[in-house]
Amino acid sequence: MNAVKLPSRAGLVVVGGGVIGCSIAREASRYTPDIVVLEKESDVSCGTSKANNAEVHSGIGEDAGTLKQKLNVRGNQLYDGFVQGLGVELKRQGLLIVVTQRTVPAGGTSGLGEDERMDILTRKIPEGIIAYGENAGIKGLRALTREEVFRTEPNVTREAVAGVFDPTYGLISPYKLTIALAEHAVINGARVFTDTEVTGFRVEDGEVKAVITGRGEIATSLVVNAAGVFADDVADMAGAGGFVIHPRKGASLLFDRQVTAEYVHSSVAEFRMPGTRTTQSKGGGAMPTAEGNLQLGPTAIETGDKYDTSISAEEIEEIFERFHYLLPDFPRDALISAFSGVRAPTEEEDFVIGASEAVRGFVNVAGIQSPGLASAPAIAEMVLGILQDLGLPRDARGDFNPVRPAPPKFSELSHAERNRLIREDPRWGHVICRCETVTEKEVVNAIHGIVPATNMDAVKRRTRTGMGRCQGGFCHDRVAAILARELGIPITAVTKDGEGSPIFLGFAKDFLGGEAV
Amino acid sequence: MSGARKPQCVVVGAGPAGLGAALAAREAGLRDVMLVERDFELGGILPQCIHDGFGSMVFGQVLTGPQYAQRYIDRVEKAGVEVKLNTMVLEMAPDRRMTLVNSREGIYDIEPASIVLAMGCRERTRHQVMIPGYRPAGVICAGAAQRDINIDGLMPGRRVVILGSGDIGLIMARRFTLEGAEVEGVYELMDHPGGLTRNVVQCLHDYDIPLHLSHTVAFIHGRKRVEAVTVAAVDGNLKPIKESERLVPCDALVLSVGLIPENELSKQAGVELDPVTSGPVVDERMETSVEGIFACGNVVSVFDLVDWVTRTAETAGRAAAEYVLEGRKRGAVVRVNPGRNVKFVVPQVVGSLDRGADFYFRVEHPERAVRAMVLAGGGEVYSRKAKMVRPPEMVHAGIDAVAGSGKVLDVTVEVVEEEGGASKKKKRGRR
């Protein structure tokens, strides 16, 4: 797909075009334009970054003393500045932690009197959560009474007895953020190469000299390994490994925005007593997405397969069952999509960030699982420091452009603005995706964007075509036709998400010819 | 916005329902009828339905979809209906103010005196029936596949598994076969076909395509493009039976798992919806709960025959004209009760039967040798023998004018066993 020649050398090569790789590239571009990002998939944000719950956590769910918690708390605090100028919205909708009757069950084995039990539920647990959070540096936590819980979220279970509200929790579209970061880096001189798989490194005298790809070699003395679930494989290629990623799948359910827009306003999770966690997931939650759909999940299942983005019947059922208690009346029928992402945990369940001791110039940024999205700004800050110690320029550029212009979104504009755009270009008045009201011009803009969208999913992530309740039934052929026209390729070469995923298998007339079968 | 145009009637959607309603409104005397269509051509889904079977009731002839559509397109154009193609209704308010957009005129408001909703329906998707697995290219709804093949000449699959035996699924089984693709089989969750019997015979039997009843797709394999599906028999709770799982290699999964009326705009306008049909609650004039807003065709309830769609459209278009010209409004209404073996009835409410009415209903389970009945105010106003009723086939009961029906307090539509005159009378007597 991508026929552009790779450069023969670069000051910094970032392996992996996910939110971490693109964050680092964008931050580094404040100091140097001489950056290359390599991504083996057909677009940035194709791995873990595109399939998570879009939450900017506060850090309250992480274990004290971990690098994860430290970078999460710091990342959350940096976020507003981090997204400034990117044209991607961060919503600080907050997290409601609900304490319910079943948190400490009545009678039975606990041997607690009812007054004592209620005191634990309504006072001690909220106080404990708040103290834990404040100790980690999370500000603004407050205890809620039962009535305040319902006032905040009227749809939660009547079994709720108290709650804690964490106002720092945010939501951001992870793929829009990643695309914006990549584009901002490109605006400032970086180059992003998709469909480009790293196959090895040239290491001489314990120093990295070049990155080898399926499309040629790039000489460099600085490499960041931000390859997500493949970070261990990439590190091993350079002899800079020593950690193992064991892929863990997380599935989420997504509901029709029209039905669920006001169903929950914040992220909502049920508090569970420490030690009662049955999986490595923090437990997941119910939350709106950055764009207003209700989302439930995720699960946490060890998979062994780094490409396992399937979702099983058991997972779907598990999610429904898990949230049935917390949100008894949620609109199950409004399900429009279910997806899985693969997380990249290490054995230690903590981030692995640092310069390799074995290979000079090689920096691992690995084991980045949840809360990786929330930690991205702090991870980028930390990695930048490491890179500068290894030779990246320390002086900020005078010519850094602080703004990445976001292409206008028809559905978010006023009528006056829409009319102005339609007068400029009639394609602004031609609605292609009816469910999400996406116009032809937006599709064209995405295809010719700074990081171009070259397939259906890439267009979808940028414009929301096919993301609505009909899931592309009415618009897939139209988007495919626009892609073919704008890219100058036959429509049969249009793919869902890169090589091997054609939308159409041929023209009808060729099928009957015989040889096509 | 006093500058907004005020058409007498705006019809939203130019499929068979919209075409029929616009024509009827014009013929009933409205000068200023506007037909708004978001697609580039008139006809809705009909142009892609190149098989025959359309029009036997309306025209007494068996036509293809494009032929059926063209007859109405010609009449609509001749009648002087104002047609707006490539135009989408963005907003619709309870006071009937609408916001439209197209490339030529931009965004603008209109304030029609009446509205007919004719937006049709959309297909249920993979996740609405919760099919687990990967999300590769090659999972496609039957109607979308039909559009690809019949309009664009593009094949979305070479070796195809079809889930769902609704009419579109059956027709697409034949269509894929005729175009040189291989249809491995049609899988149906229920223990009976979802489509019309004639389609089971003409689309599957005639082409030796197997129909697997009480089966479903339990998993979709293939990371980039569909590589196979796991099919399984289902138990009494419609859950897949693990031991019966079988891997079927294929490169496309075509879904024909139901249609949902498209009522997003109706909701914006505050129109009451029926949870069973997912369409507006209408009276015998096809007026919705919002005064001056009428509805017809598949946006009200998914019909199996286009002829019924046209019938409802004519009723709605005429009623919209009467509303504008004569100020005829809905009076007090009574609910229509779905009686024995009736899942739902359209219309759901009745204001008056003094001009007669058409009732459309579906049964809950198949039954032989029955009688379809409409009872009003305790008396029988319609009764017809039927050899067989089945859930996929809409039953129509067209009743004549009932004098003095202004006092009707209770309407029931039901299907009763046909046991000979005596028992029939007894049943009626109980009412």
PDB file of N, CA and C in Angstrom, chain A residues 234-309:
ATOM      1  N   VAL A 234      10.405  -7.319  19.766  1.00  0.00           N
ATOM      2  CA  VAL A 234      11.238  -6.261  19.183  1.00  0.00           C
ATOM      3  C   VAL A 234      12.521  -6.093  20.000  1.00  0.00           C
ATOM      4  N   ALA A 235      12.380  -6.117  21.317  1.00  0.00           N
ATOM      5  CA  ALA A 235      13.567  -5.970  22.169  1.00  0.00           C
ATOM      6  C   ALA A 235      14.539  -7.134  21.945  1.00  0.00           C
ATOM      7  N   ASP A 236      13.985  -8.344  21.832  1.00  0.00           N
ATOM      8  CA  ASP A 236      14.837  -9.515  21.619  1.00  0.00           C
ATOM      9  C   ASP A 236      15.612  -9.420  20.309  1.00  0.00           C
ATOM     10  N   MET A 237      14.992  -8.827  19.277  1.00  0.00           N
ATOM     11  CA  MET A 237      15.675  -8.668  17.983  1.00  0.00           C
ATOM     12  C   MET A 237      16.962  -7.856  18.145  1.00  0.00           C
ATOM     13  N   ALA A 238      16.944  -6.925  19.102  1.00  0.00           N
ATOM     14  CA  ALA A 238      18.120  -6.073  19.294  1.00  0.00           C
ATOM     15  C   ALA A 238      19.039  -6.628  20.368  1.00  0.00           C
ATOM     16  N   GLY A 239      18.608  -7.675  21.041  1.00  0.00           N
ATOM     17  CA  GLY A 239      19.364  -8.175  22.186  1.00  0.00           C
ATOM     18  C   GLY A 239      19.194  -7.278  23.388  1.00  0.00           C
ATOM     19  N   ALA A 240      18.088  -6.565  23.426  1.00  0.00           N
ATOM     20  CA  ALA A 240      17.841  -5.614  24.511  1.00  0.00           C
ATOM     21  C   ALA A 240      16.647  -6.051  25.347  1.00  0.00           C
ATOM     22  N   GLY A 241      16.342  -7.353  25.292  1.00  0.00           N
ATOM     23  CA  GLY A 241      15.145  -7.843  25.960  1.00  0.00           C
ATOM     24  C   GLY A 241      15.378  -8.248  27.400  1.00  0.00           C
ATOM     25  N   GLY A 242      14.692  -9.331  27.783  1.00  0.00           N
ATOM     26  CA  GLY A 242      14.790  -9.769  29.166  1.00  0.00           C
ATOM     27  C   GLY A 242      13.462  -9.680  29.873  1.00  0.00           C
ATOM     28  N   PHE A 243      12.443  -9.344  29.177  1.00  0.00           N
ATOM     29  CA  PHE A 243      11.095  -9.343  29.757  1.00  0.00           C
ATOM     30  C   PHE A 243      10.160 -10.084  28.788  1.00  0.00           C
ATOM     31  N   VAL A 244       9.048 -10.530  29.331  1.00  0.00           N
ATOM     32  CA  VAL A 244       8.096 -11.293  28.524  1.00  0.00           C
ATOM     33  C   VAL A 244       6.717 -10.650  28.613  1.00  0.00           C
ATOM     34  N   ILE A 245       6.130 -10.429  27.445  1.00  0.00           N
ATOM     35  CA  ILE A 245       4.752  -9.932  27.409  1.00  0.00           C
ATOM     36  C   ILE A 245       3.833 -11.141  27.317  1.00  0.00           C
ATOM     37  N   HIS A 246       2.903 -11.231  28.241  1.00  0.00           N
ATOM     38  CA  HIS A 246       1.907 -12.306  28.077  1.00  0.00           C
ATOM     39  C   HIS A 246       0.564 -11.646  27.759  1.00  0.00           C
ATOM     40  N   PRO A 247       0.127 -11.778  26.503  1.00  0.00           N
ATOM     41  CA  PRO A 247      -1.046 -11.038  26.038  1.00  0.00           C
ATOM     42  C   PRO A 247      -2.308 -11.384  26.822  1.00  0.00           C
ATOM     43  N   ARG A 248      -3.027 -10.335  27.158  1.00  0.00           N
ATOM     44  CA  ARG A 248      -4.263 -10.514  27.920  1.00  0.00           C
ATOM     45  C   ARG A 248      -5.362  -9.719  27.237  1.00  0.00           C
ATOM     46  N   LYS A 249      -6.401 -10.442  26.906  1.00  0.00           N
ATOM     47  CA  LYS A 249      -7.485  -9.874  26.103  1.00  0.00           C
ATOM     48  C   LYS A 249      -8.496  -9.152  26.986  1.00  0.00           C
ATOM     49  N   GLY A 250      -9.022  -8.061  26.480  1.00  0.00           N
ATOM     50  CA  GLY A 250     -10.094  -7.366  27.185  1.00  0.00           C
ATOM     51  C   GLY A 250     -11.211  -7.040  26.218  1.00  0.00           C
ATOM     52  N   ALA A 251     -12.415  -7.497  26.544  1.00  0.00           N
ATOM     53  CA  ALA A 251     -13.556  -7.274  25.648  1.00  0.00           C
ATOM     54  C   ALA A 251     -14.510  -6.262  26.256  1.00  0.00           C
ATOM     55  N   SER A 252     -15.095  -5.456  25.393  1.00  0.00           N
ATOM     56  CA  SER A 252     -16.056  -4.444  25.834  1.00  0.00           C
ATOM     57  C   SER A 252     -17.275  -4.454  24.926  1.00  0.00           C
ATOM     58  N   LEU A 253     -18.372  -3.999  25.472  1.00  0.00           N
ATOM     59  CA  LEU A 253     -19.607  -3.893  24.691  1.00  0.00           C
ATOM     60  C   LEU A 253     -19.959  -2.417  24.513  1.00  0.00           C
ATOM     61  N   LEU A 254     -20.456  -2.098  23.347  1.00  0.00           N
ATOM     62  CA  LEU A 254     -20.753  -0.714  23.004  1.00  0.00           C
ATOM     63  C   LEU A 254     -22.220  -0.605  22.570  1.00  0.00           C
ATOM     64  N   PHE A 255     -22.903   0.425  23.054  1.00  0.00           N
ATOM     65  CA  PHE A 255     -24.344   0.528  22.839  1.00  0.00           C
ATOM     66  C   PHE A 255     -24.708   1.769  22.020  1.00  0.00           C
ATOM     67  N   ASP A 256     -25.889   1.681  21.399  1.00  0.00           N
ATOM     68  CA  ASP A 256     -26.397   2.750  20.538  1.00  0.00           C
ATOM     69  C   ASP A 256     -26.442   4.073  21.299  1.00  0.00           C
ATOM     70  N   ARG A 257     -25.807   5.045  20.729  1.00  0.00           N
ATOM     71  CA  ARG A 257     -25.713   6.356  21.346  1.00  0.00           C
ATOM     72  C   ARG A 257     -27.089   6.988  21.562  1.00  0.00           C
ATOM     73  N   GLN A 258     -27.982   6.786  20.600  1.00  0.00           N
ATOM     74  CA  GLN A 258     -29.305   7.406  20.736  1.00  0.00           C
ATOM     75  C   GLN A 258     -30.077   6.852  21.921  1.00  0.00           C
ATOM     76  N   VAL A 259     -29.843   5.587  22.220  1.00  0.00           N
ATOM     77  CA  VAL A 259     -30.570   4.951  23.317  1.00  0.00           C
ATOM     78  C   VAL A 259     -29.887   5.229  24.651  1.00  0.00           C
ATOM     79  N   THR A 260     -28.565   5.332  24.627  1.00  0.00           N
ATOM     80  CA  THR A 260     -27.819   5.288  25.880  1.00  0.00           C
ATOM     81  C   THR A 260     -27.123   6.584  26.258  1.00  0.00           C
ATOM     82  N   ALA A 261     -27.328   7.633  25.484  1.00  0.00           N
ATOM     83  CA  ALA A 261     -26.530   8.846  25.675  1.00  0.00           C
ATOM     84  C   ALA A 261     -26.525   9.338  27.123  1.00  0.00           C
ATOM     85  N   GLU A 262     -27.654   9.321  27.776  1.00  0.00           N
ATOM     86  CA  GLU A 262     -27.723   9.884  29.130  1.00  0.00           C
ATOM     87  C   GLU A 262     -27.770   8.796  30.190  1.00  0.00           C
ATOM     88  N   TYR A 263     -27.437   7.583  29.816  1.00  0.00           N
ATOM     89  CA  TYR A 263     -27.647   6.484  30.758  1.00  0.00           C
ATOM     90  C   TYR A 263     -26.721   6.579  31.966  1.00  0.00           C
ATOM     91  N   VAL A 264     -25.441   6.780  31.714  1.00  0.00           N
ATOM     92  CA  VAL A 264     -24.532   7.159  32.806  1.00  0.00           C
ATOM     93  C   VAL A 264     -23.788   8.406  32.359  1.00  0.00           C
ATOM     94  N   HIS A 265     -23.432   9.229  33.309  1.00  0.00           N
ATOM     95  CA  HIS A 265     -22.775  10.499  32.993  1.00  0.00           C
ATOM     96  C   HIS A 265     -21.287  10.454  33.294  1.00  0.00           C
ATOM     97  N   SER A 266     -20.943   9.668  34.314  1.00  0.00           N
ATOM     98  CA  SER A 266     -19.536   9.517  34.673  1.00  0.00           C
ATOM     99  C   SER A 266     -19.148   8.069  34.382  1.00  0.00           C
ATOM    100  N   SER A 267     -17.891   7.739  34.643  1.00  0.00           N
ATOM    101  CA  SER A 267     -17.534   6.327  34.677  1.00  0.00           C
ATOM    102  C   SER A 267     -18.096   5.784  35.978  1.00  0.00           C
ATOM    103  N   VAL A 268     -18.645   4.598  35.952  1.00  0.00           N
ATOM    104  CA  VAL A 268     -19.259   4.036  37.149  1.00  0.00           C
ATOM    105  C   VAL A 268     -18.668   2.658  37.394  1.00  0.00           C
ATOM    106  N   ALA A 269     -18.165   2.441  38.604  1.00  0.00           N
ATOM    107  CA  ALA A 269     -17.609   1.138  38.942  1.00  0.00           C
ATOM    108  C   ALA A 269     -18.064   0.761  40.343  1.00  0.00           C
ATOM    109  N   GLU A 270     -18.143  -0.510  40.581  1.00  0.00           N
ATOM    110  CA  GLU A 270     -18.539  -0.978  41.906  1.00  0.00           C
ATOM    111  C   GLU A 270     -17.291  -1.248  42.725  1.00  0.00           C
ATOM    112  N   PHE A 271     -17.291  -0.804  43.966  1.00  0.00           N
ATOM    113  CA  PHE A 271     -16.131  -1.065  44.830  1.00  0.00           C
ATOM    114  C   PHE A 271     -16.146  -2.514  45.273  1.00  0.00           C
ATOM    115  N   ARG A 272     -14.977  -3.147  45.202  1.00  0.00           N
ATOM    116  CA  ARG A 272     -14.867  -4.500  45.721  1.00  0.00           C
ATOM    117  C   ARG A 272     -13.750  -4.565  46.742  1.00  0.00           C
ATOM    118  N   MET A 273     -14.005  -5.317  47.776  1.00  0.00           N
ATOM    119  CA  MET A 273     -13.024  -5.396  48.863  1.00  0.00           C
ATOM    120  C   MET A 273     -11.704  -5.937  48.322  1.00  0.00           C
ATOM    121  N   PRO A 274     -10.599  -5.338  48.778  1.00  0.00           N
ATOM    122  CA  PRO A 274      -9.294  -5.839  48.337  1.00  0.00           C
ATOM    123  C   PRO A 274      -9.194  -7.342  48.589  1.00  0.00           C
ATOM    124  N   GLY A 275      -8.619  -8.039  47.630  1.00  0.00           N
ATOM    125  CA  GLY A 275      -8.462  -9.479  47.793  1.00  0.00           C
ATOM    126  C   GLY A 275      -9.608 -10.274  47.205  1.00  0.00           C
ATOM    127  N   THR A 276     -10.687  -9.589  46.800  1.00  0.00           N
ATOM    128  CA  THR A 276     -11.806 -10.326  46.229  1.00  0.00           C
ATOM    129  C   THR A 276     -11.795 -10.286  44.701  1.00  0.00           C
ATOM    130  N   ARG A 277     -10.799  -9.623  44.169  1.00  0.00           N
ATOM    131  CA  ARG A 277     -10.665  -9.539  42.720  1.00  0.00           C
ATOM    132  C   ARG A 277     -10.379 -10.923  42.154  1.00  0.00           C
ATOM    133  N   THR A 278     -11.109 -11.310  41.133  1.00  0.00           N
ATOM    134  CA  THR A 278     -10.888 -12.650  40.591  1.00  0.00           C
ATOM    135  C   THR A 278     -10.043 -12.621  39.326  1.00  0.00           C
ATOM    136  N   THR A 279      -9.879 -11.456  38.740  1.00  0.00           N
ATOM    137  CA  THR A 279      -9.079 -11.382  37.515  1.00  0.00           C
ATOM    138  C   THR A 279      -8.069 -10.255  37.655  1.00  0.00           C
ATOM    139  N   GLN A 280      -7.232 -10.108  36.643  1.00  0.00           N
ATOM    140  CA  GLN A 280      -6.253  -9.021  36.656  1.00  0.00           C
ATOM    141  C   GLN A 280      -6.882  -7.697  36.221  1.00  0.00           C
ATOM    142  N   SER A 281      -8.123  -7.729  35.802  1.00  0.00           N
ATOM    143  CA  SER A 281      -8.779  -6.479  35.437  1.00  0.00           C
ATOM    144  C   SER A 281      -9.074  -5.710  36.706  1.00  0.00           C
ATOM    145  N   LYS A 282      -9.058  -4.405  36.594  1.00  0.00           N
ATOM    146  CA  LYS A 282      -9.441  -3.601  37.743  1.00  0.00           C
ATOM    147  C   LYS A 282     -10.935  -3.754  38.000  1.00  0.00           C
ATOM    148  N   GLY A 283     -11.590  -4.472  37.106  1.00  0.00           N
ATOM    149  CA  GLY A 283     -13.013  -4.747  37.308  1.00  0.00           C
ATOM    150  C   GLY A 283     -13.874  -4.104  36.250  1.00  0.00           C
ATOM    151  N   GLY A 284     -13.303  -3.144  35.578  1.00  0.00           N
ATOM    152  CA  GLY A 284     -14.056  -2.502  34.512  1.00  0.00           C
ATOM    153  C   GLY A 284     -15.147  -1.620  35.061  1.00  0.00           C
ATOM    154  N   GLY A 285     -15.913  -1.067  34.148  1.00  0.00           N
ATOM    155  CA  GLY A 285     -16.963  -0.180  34.578  1.00  0.00           C
ATOM    156  C   GLY A 285     -17.965   0.044  33.479  1.00  0.00           C
ATOM    157  N   ALA A 286     -18.922   0.901  33.815  1.00  0.00           N
ATOM    158  CA  ALA A 286     -19.878   1.354  32.818  1.00  0.00           C
ATOM    159  C   ALA A 286     -19.558   2.811  32.599  1.00  0.00           C
ATOM    160  N   MET A 287     -19.487   3.221  31.350  1.00  0.00           N
ATOM    161  CA  MET A 287     -19.094   4.610  31.110  1.00  0.00           C
ATOM    162  C   MET A 287     -19.574   5.056  29.747  1.00  0.00           C
ATOM    163  N   PRO A 288     -19.768   6.367  29.610  1.00  0.00           N
ATOM    164  CA  PRO A 288     -19.994   6.851  28.255  1.00  0.00           C
ATOM    165  C   PRO A 288     -18.659   6.839  27.522  1.00  0.00           C
ATOM    166  N   THR A 289     -18.670   6.717  26.208  1.00  0.00           N
ATOM    167  CA  THR A 289     -17.433   6.925  25.471  1.00  0.00           C
ATOM    168  C   THR A 289     -17.266   8.420  25.266  1.00  0.00           C
ATOM    169  N   ALA A 290     -16.133   8.791  24.701  1.00  0.00           N
ATOM    170  CA  ALA A 290     -15.908  10.205  24.436  1.00  0.00           C
ATOM    171  C   ALA A 290     -17.005  10.755  23.531  1.00  0.00           C
ATOM    172  N   GLU A 291     -17.652   9.873  22.778  1.00  0.00           N
ATOM    173  CA  GLU A 291     -18.668  10.348  21.842  1.00  0.00           C
ATOM    174  C   GLU A 291     -20.089  10.024  22.270  1.00  0.00           C
ATOM    175  N   GLY A 292     -20.258   9.542  23.497  1.00  0.00           N
ATOM    176  CA  GLY A 292     -21.602   9.464  24.054  1.00  0.00           C
ATOM    177  C   GLY A 292     -22.282   8.112  24.015  1.00  0.00           C
ATOM    178  N   ASN A 293     -21.601   7.080  23.512  1.00  0.00           N
ATOM    179  CA  ASN A 293     -22.201   5.751  23.600  1.00  0.00           C
ATOM    180  C   ASN A 293     -21.965   5.191  24.998  1.00  0.00           C
ATOM    181  N   LEU A 294     -22.871   4.370  25.489  1.00  0.00           N
ATOM    182  CA  LEU A 294     -22.609   3.638  26.725  1.00  0.00           C
ATOM    183  C   LEU A 294     -21.686   2.472  26.409  1.00  0.00           C
ATOM    184  N   GLN A 295     -20.752   2.237  27.327  1.00  0.00           N
ATOM    185  CA  GLN A 295     -19.797   1.163  27.123  1.00  0.00           C
ATOM    186  C   GLN A 295     -19.699   0.351  28.408  1.00  0.00           C
ATOM    187  N   LEU A 296     -19.642  -0.965  28.292  1.00  0.00           N
ATOM    188  CA  LEU A 296     -19.494  -1.839  29.456  1.00  0.00           C
ATOM    189  C   LEU A 296     -18.262  -2.711  29.252  1.00  0.00           C
ATOM    190  N   GLY A 297     -17.495  -2.868  30.322  1.00  0.00           N
ATOM    191  CA  GLY A 297     -16.345  -3.762  30.243  1.00  0.00           C
ATOM    192  C   GLY A 297     -15.135  -3.118  30.856  1.00  0.00           C
ATOM    193  N   PRO A 298     -13.978  -3.643  30.630  1.00  0.00           N
ATOM    194  CA  PRO A 298     -13.669  -4.836  29.844  1.00  0.00           C
ATOM    195  C   PRO A 298     -13.473  -6.089  30.699  1.00  0.00           C
ATOM    196  N   THR A 299     -13.315  -7.219  30.002  1.00  0.00           N
ATOM    197  CA  THR A 299     -12.929  -8.464  30.651  1.00  0.00           C
ATOM    198  C   THR A 299     -11.404  -8.512  30.737  1.00  0.00           C
ATOM    199  N   ALA A 300     -10.865  -9.581  31.274  1.00  0.00           N
ATOM    200  CA  ALA A 300      -9.412  -9.766  31.315  1.00  0.00           C
ATOM    201  C   ALA A 300      -9.131 -11.250  31.220  1.00  0.00           C
ATOM    202  N   ILE A 301      -8.694 -11.686  30.045  1.00  0.00           N
ATOM    203  CA  ILE A 301      -8.503 -13.120  29.800  1.00  0.00           C
ATOM    204  C   ILE A 301      -7.128 -13.347  29.186  1.00  0.00           C
ATOM    205  N   GLU A 302      -6.327 -14.205  29.828  1.00  0.00           N
ATOM    206  CA  GLU A 302      -5.019 -14.548  29.268  1.00  0.00           C
ATOM    207  C   GLU A 302      -5.266 -15.311  27.974  1.00  0.00           C
ATOM    208  N   THR A 303      -4.610 -14.913  26.897  1.00  0.00           N
ATOM    209  CA  THR A 303      -4.947 -15.536  25.625  1.00  0.00           C
ATOM    210  C   THR A 303      -3.795 -16.301  24.978  1.00  0.00           C
ATOM    211  N   GLY A 304      -2.571 -15.910  25.198  1.00  0.00           N
ATOM    212  CA  GLY A 304      -1.471 -16.618  24.550  1.00  0.00           C
ATOM    213  C   GLY A 304      -1.264 -16.226  23.095  1.00  0.00           C
ATOM    214  N   ASP A 305      -2.202 -15.500  22.537  1.00  0.00           N
ATOM    215  CA  ASP A 305      -2.116 -15.125  21.121  1.00  0.00           C
ATOM    216  C   ASP A 305      -2.189 -13.604  21.022  1.00  0.00           C
ATOM    217  N   LYS A 306      -1.106 -13.012  20.553  1.00  0.00           N
ATOM    218  CA  LYS A 306      -1.038 -11.558  20.496  1.00  0.00           C
ATOM    219  C   LYS A 306      -1.999 -10.956  19.472  1.00  0.00           C
ATOM    220  N   TYR A 307      -2.543 -11.806  18.625  1.00  0.00           N
ATOM    221  CA  TYR A 307      -3.488 -11.321  17.620  1.00  0.00           C
ATOM    222  C   TYR A 307      -4.926 -11.663  17.973  1.00  0.00           C
ATOM    223  N   ASP A 308      -5.147 -12.166  19.180  1.00  0.00           N
ATOM    224  CA  ASP A 308      -6.489 -12.638  19.527  1.00  0.00           C
ATOM    225  C   ASP A 308      -7.398 -11.472  19.911  1.00  0.00           C
ATOM    226  N   THR A 309      -8.020 -10.878  18.933  1.00  0.00           N
ATOM    227  CA  THR A 309      -8.971  -9.791  19.207  1.00  0.00           C
ATOM    228  C   THR A 309     -10.407 -10.281  19.036  1.00  0.00           C
TER     229      THR A 309
END
